[in-house]
């Protein structure tokens, strides 16, 4: 018998460390008389051979050593997992191992469709269930595709979701292993899950069911019918129907979602008799394992088949600040993201812009002090509402970028795992439109005799009508750009100084590499199977929209932020004129309190004290390692940006160093030679705008703005993610 592949009928209870919990439980169910699909398991020994033969073990070590894991943001987790997955895509299964695996799987499955699922040892055995952290694939046909998907399941041991639960999973490069369950795909009329104990009510159980395959239910793309059952009697307490019954069926990719069309559209997937039958089967499983179970099942004709059964446990939380459930909610299915996209584009962004326009039309200077205080509070509430919408609705849409990127890398297998970003770029970002308008104004300064001198002289107007109209048009559209707690273009002088800096050097446009976008698109689509082409085109369109909105949404939110600042800055000016507080440095709450109480004098918080005395020597960073976000190498002096005033000090060819680039501040990017950020990830705005302009970019440099000082000579390697100081 092969030590790399074991048919389900031949497994033993002693094999759990080599076959994983999922397969071990499935074998016990089959032995107990439950009907399960035919299956075989690729053992952890195969994973170890593959990892060592390909050098992936060392590669994973290197990726996890880039930065202290606890300091990684969600964007950096995505990046790390993406690079590891891309390395698995490029790796070839050793020929002897491939031959051994094929010798068992080919006779068992032939050309039948299968599901390829993770079966990690201890996956559900550490007092917590980690269902959904690793990848599964359905509707896989032919040994070559099965083998490729086995590799992808191995890769998912290092997915961003798994990395998020690294401590609980005991995820370690040396000891972590993955077995893979290959299981006959049973295309049942309906499928579902059963919780023999309701997660929120221990006296009840829950049954959920959908037409077609279970995949749509498990990944959240299809809403199920739901029955709440009394655990003691099995009586149905409540049945909740979805707004629309849809089903996941075998098709392009893993499958496609269609409208469920039974003879009677109002008929749920299960009648009363089947509810009882499913509930009874699940409880038999709970009795067999002597613990409450989460059971997946499918109904094929009159055959009720069990797909898997795992214990119901609750994932332990580290505390109130644990945001992992929010992070996992970012993972959306294609169908879910399409619906979210329509909502963001057609409802939310228009409503956000309308809110900003409504506030901009209100002259805050006409208010009394008390009325102004009320207006500041009202605007803050409006902003808080939209900030919450931003995190709940806008951020998850960014997953469309990664969803496309993962598919592109699997299909094309590029050397650069971020190559797909160039296919998404050149989507006319609002920040790029703004920069183009600035460049047009700078070109007017270059081409118009005497205009630069007029701008440098005293007085506001230049006497050039074309320039003045263009300048005012720019301010009307983009004057609300904000950085931190200040407006970027609140003063004309700032805009003029930026134009003079831009006009002093040749124009810079977005990267010329976008010209081969059509060629890249054709190359990608030509590699897609014919029956998947339309779906791939839609996924590409979703990725481009997600890419554009990832940057644009901050511009839209910035317009609203500017209107909050208009009111609060008016309050600060009044308090300053009245001698009741400093003109700057006061928080909005302090401004509101002082405006409501004419006798209250407020003081700004004290500034940091003088720096400590020098110790006689200086410890300086030499080489900083971060995340490679945009390829290229650049050399130049550092310009550390912490305030809005710093932005307007940026000179041509400097390396922009900051905590995080906001789309509202990217008007300086045409001047810089490279970008370095503390925040990490290819989906942060600095990485996006750097790729638009073809600039090297390194992100995720912990302490970037303190380890680097303005004027330091820097070498930025955007390929390796390394910044050298000095």
XYZ file of N, CA and C in Angstrom, residues 122-288:
501
model
N -5.281 17.934 13.477
C -5.577 18.885 14.541
C -6.387 20.081 14.105
N -6.902 20.069 12.858
C -7.628 21.228 12.337
C -8.814 21.595 13.216
N -9.495 20.577 13.739
C -10.654 20.824 14.602
C -10.463 20.195 15.972
N -9.219 19.979 16.374
C -9.006 19.222 17.597
C -8.353 19.985 18.720
N -8.253 21.304 18.626
C -7.601 22.077 19.686
C -8.614 22.898 20.485
N -9.781 22.329 20.685
C -10.791 23.047 21.441
C -11.468 24.127 20.644
N -11.229 24.164 19.329
C -11.848 25.180 18.486
C -11.977 24.628 17.077
N -13.042 25.013 16.398
C -13.258 24.589 15.020
C -12.767 25.674 14.070
N -11.929 25.279 13.136
C -11.358 26.233 12.190
C -11.881 25.976 10.785
N -13.161 25.597 10.714
C -13.768 25.331 9.409
C -13.668 26.556 8.515
N -13.300 26.314 7.256
C -13.264 27.400 6.279
C -11.935 28.123 6.173
N -10.956 27.784 7.044
C -9.669 28.469 6.972
C -8.833 27.974 5.797
N -9.033 26.733 5.396
C -8.262 26.158 4.296
C -9.159 25.987 3.075
N -8.524 25.888 1.915
C -9.267 25.873 0.657
C -9.822 24.490 0.333
N -10.952 24.498 -0.371
C -11.531 23.301 -0.964
C -11.920 23.632 -2.392
N -11.895 22.625 -3.251
C -12.236 22.819 -4.658
C -13.237 21.752 -5.075
N -14.254 22.143 -5.814
C -15.261 21.194 -6.279
C -15.280 21.171 -7.800
N -15.911 20.133 -8.337
C -16.058 19.973 -9.792
C -14.701 19.878 -10.486
N -13.811 19.089 -9.895
C -12.472 18.877 -10.458
C -12.475 17.551 -11.222
N -12.044 17.588 -12.478
C -12.036 16.372 -13.315
C -10.653 16.134 -13.900
N -10.236 14.872 -13.919
C -8.964 14.497 -14.521
C -7.815 14.593 -13.541
N -6.852 13.641 -13.662
C -5.785 13.576 -12.668
C -4.919 14.830 -12.636
N -4.623 15.422 -13.793
C -3.766 16.611 -13.806
C -4.375 17.740 -12.985
N -5.682 17.953 -13.151
C -6.345 19.006 -12.378
C -6.436 18.635 -10.905
N -6.668 17.361 -10.614
C -6.709 16.928 -9.214
C -5.359 17.206 -8.552
N -4.265 16.849 -9.250
C -2.935 17.069 -8.686
C -2.674 18.551 -8.453
N -3.059 19.400 -9.408
C -2.846 20.839 -9.251
C -3.637 21.372 -8.062
N -4.846 20.878 -7.858
C -5.660 21.341 -6.728
C -5.183 20.779 -5.398
N -4.556 19.615 -5.417
C -3.915 19.117 -4.197
C -2.836 20.101 -3.747
N -2.039 20.587 -4.708
C -0.994 21.569 -4.391
C -1.608 22.846 -3.826
N -2.741 23.264 -4.385
C -3.387 24.483 -3.897
C -3.946 24.303 -2.483
N -4.423 23.117 -2.162
C -4.863 22.855 -0.786
C -3.656 22.880 0.145
N -2.541 22.297 -0.278
C -1.313 22.400 0.534
C -0.965 23.865 0.774
N -1.066 24.684 -0.273
C -0.736 26.110 -0.135
C -1.633 26.795 0.887
N -2.893 26.358 0.969
C -3.848 27.033 1.857
C -3.546 26.804 3.329
N -2.607 25.875 3.628
C -2.150 25.759 5.011
C -1.547 27.075 5.466
N -1.067 27.891 4.480
C -0.433 29.181 4.772
C -1.288 30.331 4.236
N -2.593 30.111 4.138
C -3.496 31.182 3.702
C -3.525 32.296 4.739
N -3.988 33.462 4.330
C -4.087 34.572 5.279
C -5.038 34.235 6.412
N -6.083 33.457 6.107
C -7.026 33.075 7.171
C -6.344 32.171 8.187
N -5.549 31.208 7.689
C -4.836 30.333 8.609
C -3.781 31.110 9.406
N -3.066 32.040 8.724
C -2.061 32.838 9.418
C -2.683 33.664 10.539
N -3.925 34.090 10.338
C -4.614 34.886 11.346
C -4.789 34.096 12.643
N -4.974 32.787 12.510
C -5.159 31.919 13.677
C -3.905 31.081 13.935
N -2.771 31.662 13.599
C -1.512 30.926 13.655
C -1.250 30.343 15.035
N -1.458 31.121 16.082
C -1.142 30.659 17.433
C -2.035 29.486 17.832
N -3.350 29.618 17.593
C -4.269 28.555 17.972
C -4.029 27.287 17.166
N -3.680 27.448 15.876
C -3.425 26.291 15.029
C -2.066 25.664 15.306
N -1.224 26.374 16.067
C 0.132 25.895 16.271
C 0.905 25.889 14.966
N 0.634 26.887 14.114
C 1.195 26.917 12.765
C 2.687 27.210 12.833
N 3.468 26.213 12.441
C 4.915 26.317 12.484
C 5.468 25.647 11.237
N 6.486 26.254 10.635
C 7.007 25.749 9.365
C 7.506 24.315 9.497
N 8.121 23.992 10.629
C 8.723 22.671 10.781
C 7.693 21.581 11.063
N 6.668 21.896 11.860
C 5.763 20.833 12.320
C 4.404 20.827 11.636
N 4.025 21.897 10.960
C 2.691 21.951 10.353
C 2.663 21.140 9.064
N 1.583 20.379 8.889
C 1.448 19.496 7.736
C 0.010 19.513 7.240
N -0.189 19.043 6.023
C -1.526 19.034 5.437
C -1.758 17.735 4.670
N -2.819 17.039 5.018
C -3.313 15.934 4.198
C -4.445 16.480 3.333
N -4.753 15.782 2.237
C -5.771 16.253 1.303
C -6.750 15.119 1.015
N -8.026 15.399 1.230
C -9.095 14.439 0.965
C -9.621 14.655 -0.450
N -9.582 13.599 -1.265
C -10.160 13.635 -2.606
C -11.430 12.794 -2.547
N -12.543 13.419 -2.871
C -13.855 12.832 -2.582
C -14.754 12.935 -3.810
N -15.434 11.861 -4.127
C -16.401 11.870 -5.229
C -17.367 13.039 -5.059
N -17.590 13.807 -6.147
C -18.546 14.907 -6.101
C -19.938 14.362 -6.366
N -20.791 14.469 -5.374
C -22.171 14.019 -5.501
C -23.031 15.249 -5.775
N -23.566 15.339 -6.983
C -24.375 16.503 -7.366
C -25.825 16.271 -6.949
N -26.061 16.461 -5.653
C -27.390 16.212 -5.114
C -28.403 17.266 -5.515
N -29.684 16.901 -5.377
C -30.761 17.864 -5.660
C -30.736 19.005 -4.645
N -30.380 18.676 -3.417
C -30.226 19.709 -2.392
C -29.157 19.257 -1.417
N -28.606 20.217 -0.682
C -27.525 19.943 0.262
C -27.713 20.843 1.473
N -26.869 20.642 2.480
C -27.002 21.518 3.637
C -26.057 21.180 4.758
N -26.267 21.872 5.871
C -25.510 21.634 7.094
C -26.491 21.505 8.246
N -26.048 20.788 9.276
C -26.841 20.641 10.498
C -25.940 20.926 11.690
N -26.419 21.741 12.604
C -25.765 21.924 13.898
C -26.642 21.218 14.928
N -26.120 20.142 15.527
C -26.963 19.398 16.467
C -27.187 20.177 17.759
N -26.397 21.234 17.957
C -26.657 22.188 19.039
C -26.580 23.583 18.439
N -27.642 24.366 18.627
C -27.686 25.746 18.137
C -26.541 26.531 18.772
N -25.699 27.229 17.971
C -24.584 27.985 18.547
C -25.005 29.007 19.591
N -26.256 29.481 19.508
C -26.690 30.508 20.454
C -27.736 30.052 21.457
N -28.261 28.812 21.297
C -29.318 28.325 22.192
C -29.172 26.815 22.372
N -28.628 26.357 23.508
C -28.276 24.941 23.681
C -29.461 23.972 23.678
N -30.682 24.456 23.806
C -31.840 23.546 23.782
C -32.350 23.312 22.359
N -31.716 23.952 21.380
C -32.193 23.862 20.006
C -31.084 23.386 19.064
N -31.489 22.956 17.883
C -30.565 22.625 16.810
C -30.952 23.411 15.572
N -30.090 23.391 14.556
C -30.332 24.175 13.340
C -30.047 23.321 12.110
N -30.949 23.406 11.135
C -30.734 22.789 9.825
C -30.799 23.892 8.777
N -29.805 23.921 7.889
C -29.826 24.858 6.764
C -29.701 24.055 5.477
N -30.450 24.478 4.441
C -30.439 23.715 3.201
C -30.595 24.639 2.000
N -29.934 24.245 0.899
C -30.028 24.963 -0.374
C -30.229 23.934 -1.477
N -30.757 24.389 -2.599
C -30.777 23.535 -3.775
C -29.358 23.441 -4.336
N -29.008 22.297 -4.952
C -27.710 22.129 -5.584
C -26.620 21.777 -4.590
N -25.368 22.199 -4.916
C -24.201 21.864 -4.104
C -24.119 22.717 -2.842
N -23.340 22.204 -1.884
C -23.179 22.889 -0.600
C -22.251 24.093 -0.662
N -21.455 24.199 -1.728
C -20.413 25.224 -1.775
C -20.977 26.627 -1.572
N -22.111 26.914 -2.225
C -22.695 28.247 -2.102
C -23.134 28.574 -0.695
N -23.613 27.555 0.038
C -24.018 27.754 1.424
C -22.799 27.974 2.306
N -21.762 27.160 2.112
C -20.577 27.231 2.962
C -19.842 28.550 2.788
N -19.737 29.053 1.524
C -18.989 30.302 1.322
C -19.856 31.551 1.457
N -21.153 31.371 1.751
C -22.024 32.512 2.018
C -22.630 33.161 0.799
N -22.417 32.587 -0.392
C -22.932 33.223 -1.609
C -24.396 32.887 -1.875
N -24.918 31.833 -1.237
C -26.317 31.443 -1.421
C -26.994 31.410 -0.054
N -28.095 32.114 0.062
C -28.825 32.159 1.327
C -29.699 30.917 1.455
N -29.652 30.224 2.607
C -30.381 28.961 2.735
C -31.767 29.119 3.345
N -32.583 28.084 3.199
C -33.724 27.888 4.089
C -33.171 27.434 5.433
N -33.852 27.835 6.506
C -33.312 27.554 7.841
C -34.429 27.057 8.753
N -34.165 25.919 9.403
C -35.118 25.366 10.358
C -34.476 25.324 11.741
N -35.168 25.845 12.753
C -34.750 25.714 14.148
C -35.553 24.572 14.755
N -34.834 23.624 15.368
C -35.447 22.375 15.826
C -35.286 22.243 17.335
N -36.313 21.733 18.008
C -36.215 21.403 19.424
C -35.336 20.156 19.562
N -34.244 20.246 20.283
C -33.302 19.121 20.354
C -33.910 17.884 21.002
N -34.790 18.080 21.959
C -35.329 16.931 22.693
C -36.357 16.171 21.872
N -37.220 16.900 21.159
C -38.320 16.241 20.446
C -38.112 16.173 18.935
N -37.199 17.002 18.409
C -37.036 17.054 16.964
C -38.097 17.886 16.270
N -38.977 18.529 17.026
C -40.059 19.331 16.443
C -39.492 20.630 15.866
N -40.004 21.025 14.689
C -39.578 22.280 14.071
C -40.222 23.444 14.817
N -39.382 24.330 15.351
C -39.859 25.505 16.080
C -40.090 26.667 15.128
N -39.212 26.783 14.129
C -39.270 27.940 13.230
C -38.643 27.571 11.895
N -39.244 28.072 10.812
C -38.662 27.921 9.478
C -38.552 29.307 8.857
N -37.339 29.665 8.393
C -37.102 30.953 7.753
C -36.676 30.718 6.312
N -37.407 31.322 5.387
C -37.085 31.175 3.963
C -36.218 32.337 3.501
N -35.333 32.128 2.515
C -34.511 33.231 1.988
C -35.351 34.158 1.132
N -34.811 35.348 0.876
C -35.514 36.299 0.009
C -35.649 35.735 -1.403
N -34.650 34.970 -1.844
C -34.682 34.346 -3.170
C -33.948 33.016 -3.079
N -34.576 31.972 -3.605
C -33.918 30.660 -3.589
C -33.018 30.528 -4.806
N -31.726 30.317 -4.544
C -30.748 30.165 -5.612
C -29.938 28.919 -5.336
N -29.179 28.451 -6.334
C -28.427 27.223 -6.124
C -27.055 27.315 -6.777
N -26.109 26.578 -6.208
C -24.745 26.488 -6.719
C -24.628 25.156 -7.448
N -24.280 25.192 -8.731
C -24.188 23.969 -9.526
C -22.815 23.891 -10.176
N -22.403 22.686 -10.543
C -21.118 22.498 -11.213
C -21.096 23.292 -12.507
N -19.983 24.021 -12.733
C -19.881 24.857 -13.925
C -18.496 25.462 -14.001
N -18.325 26.629 -14.652
C -17.009 27.264 -14.774
C -16.374 27.502 -13.410
N -15.059 27.279 -13.323
C -14.394 27.413 -12.033
C -14.887 26.315 -11.117
N -15.133 26.645 -9.866
C -15.727 25.669 -8.959
C -17.167 25.378 -9.344
N -17.864 26.381 -9.854
C -19.272 26.231 -10.200
C -19.894 27.581 -10.457
N -21.190 27.587 -10.699
C -21.911 28.830 -10.968
C -23.167 28.869 -10.106
N -23.646 30.080 -9.875
C -24.863 30.281 -9.094
C -26.009 30.575 -10.043
N -27.102 29.864 -9.873
C -28.275 30.038 -10.714
C -29.509 30.214 -9.832
N -30.584 30.689 -10.448
C -31.852 30.727 -9.735
C -32.356 29.303 -9.565
N -32.781 28.966 -8.357
C -33.348 27.641 -8.114
C -34.739 27.591 -8.731
N -34.986 26.603 -9.566
C -36.264 26.571 -10.294
C -36.991 25.245 -10.082
N -37.418 24.953 -8.855
C -38.265 23.781 -8.678
C -39.633 24.040 -9.319
N -40.415 23.004 -9.422
C -41.747 23.165 -10.025
C -42.535 24.241 -9.300
N -42.381 24.303 -8.002
C -43.042 25.344 -7.207
C -41.948 26.185 -6.546
N -41.691 27.419 -7.056
C -40.595 28.231 -6.502
C -40.735 28.521 -5.019
N -41.932 28.395 -4.483
C -42.124 28.661 -3.056
C -41.791 27.440 -2.201
N -41.479 26.307 -2.844
C -41.221 25.072 -2.103
C -39.787 25.059 -1.588
N -39.595 24.840 -0.284
C -38.239 24.761 0.259
C -37.565 23.457 -0.156
N -36.244 23.369 -0.033
C -35.542 22.157 -0.446
C -35.967 20.910 0.330
N -36.377 21.069 1.587
C -36.754 19.939 2.430
C -38.216 20.034 2.830
N -38.931 18.896 2.775
C -40.268 18.856 3.361
C -40.135 18.353 4.797
N -41.246 18.230 5.495
C -41.201 17.856 6.915
C -40.529 16.506 7.127
N -40.813 15.560 6.226
C -40.247 14.226 6.371
C -38.717 14.250 6.219
N -38.235 15.047 5.242
C -36.795 15.125 5.034
C -36.099 15.888 6.159
N -36.767 16.887 6.723
C -36.200 17.589 7.877
C -35.942 16.590 8.999
N -36.916 15.741 9.258
C -36.770 14.731 10.309
C -35.645 13.759 9.983
N -35.560 13.364 8.728
C -34.534 12.401 8.313
C -33.130 12.989 8.460
N -32.967 14.239 8.041
C -31.662 14.892 8.161
C -31.292 15.077 9.634
N -32.252 15.508 10.434
C -32.001 15.723 11.855
C -31.596 14.418 12.546
N -32.271 13.318 12.197
C -31.963 12.014 12.789
C -30.555 11.570 12.419
N -30.182 11.755 11.134
C -28.841 11.373 10.691
C -27.769 12.149 11.454
N -27.954 13.449 11.620
C -26.968 14.272 12.307
C -26.811 13.847 13.761
N -27.918 13.509 14.401
C -27.844 13.087 15.802
C -27.191 11.724 15.955
N -27.345 10.859 14.950
C -26.604 9.589 14.962
C -25.103 9.857 14.929
N -24.702 10.868 14.142
C -23.282 11.227 14.084
C -22.811 11.760 15.435
N -23.629 12.602 16.069
C -23.266 13.142 17.382
C -23.112 12.028 18.410
N -23.988 11.011 18.312
C -23.885 9.869 19.231
C -22.617 9.065 18.953
N -22.279 8.917 17.665
C -21.093 8.136 17.308
C -19.820 8.806 17.832
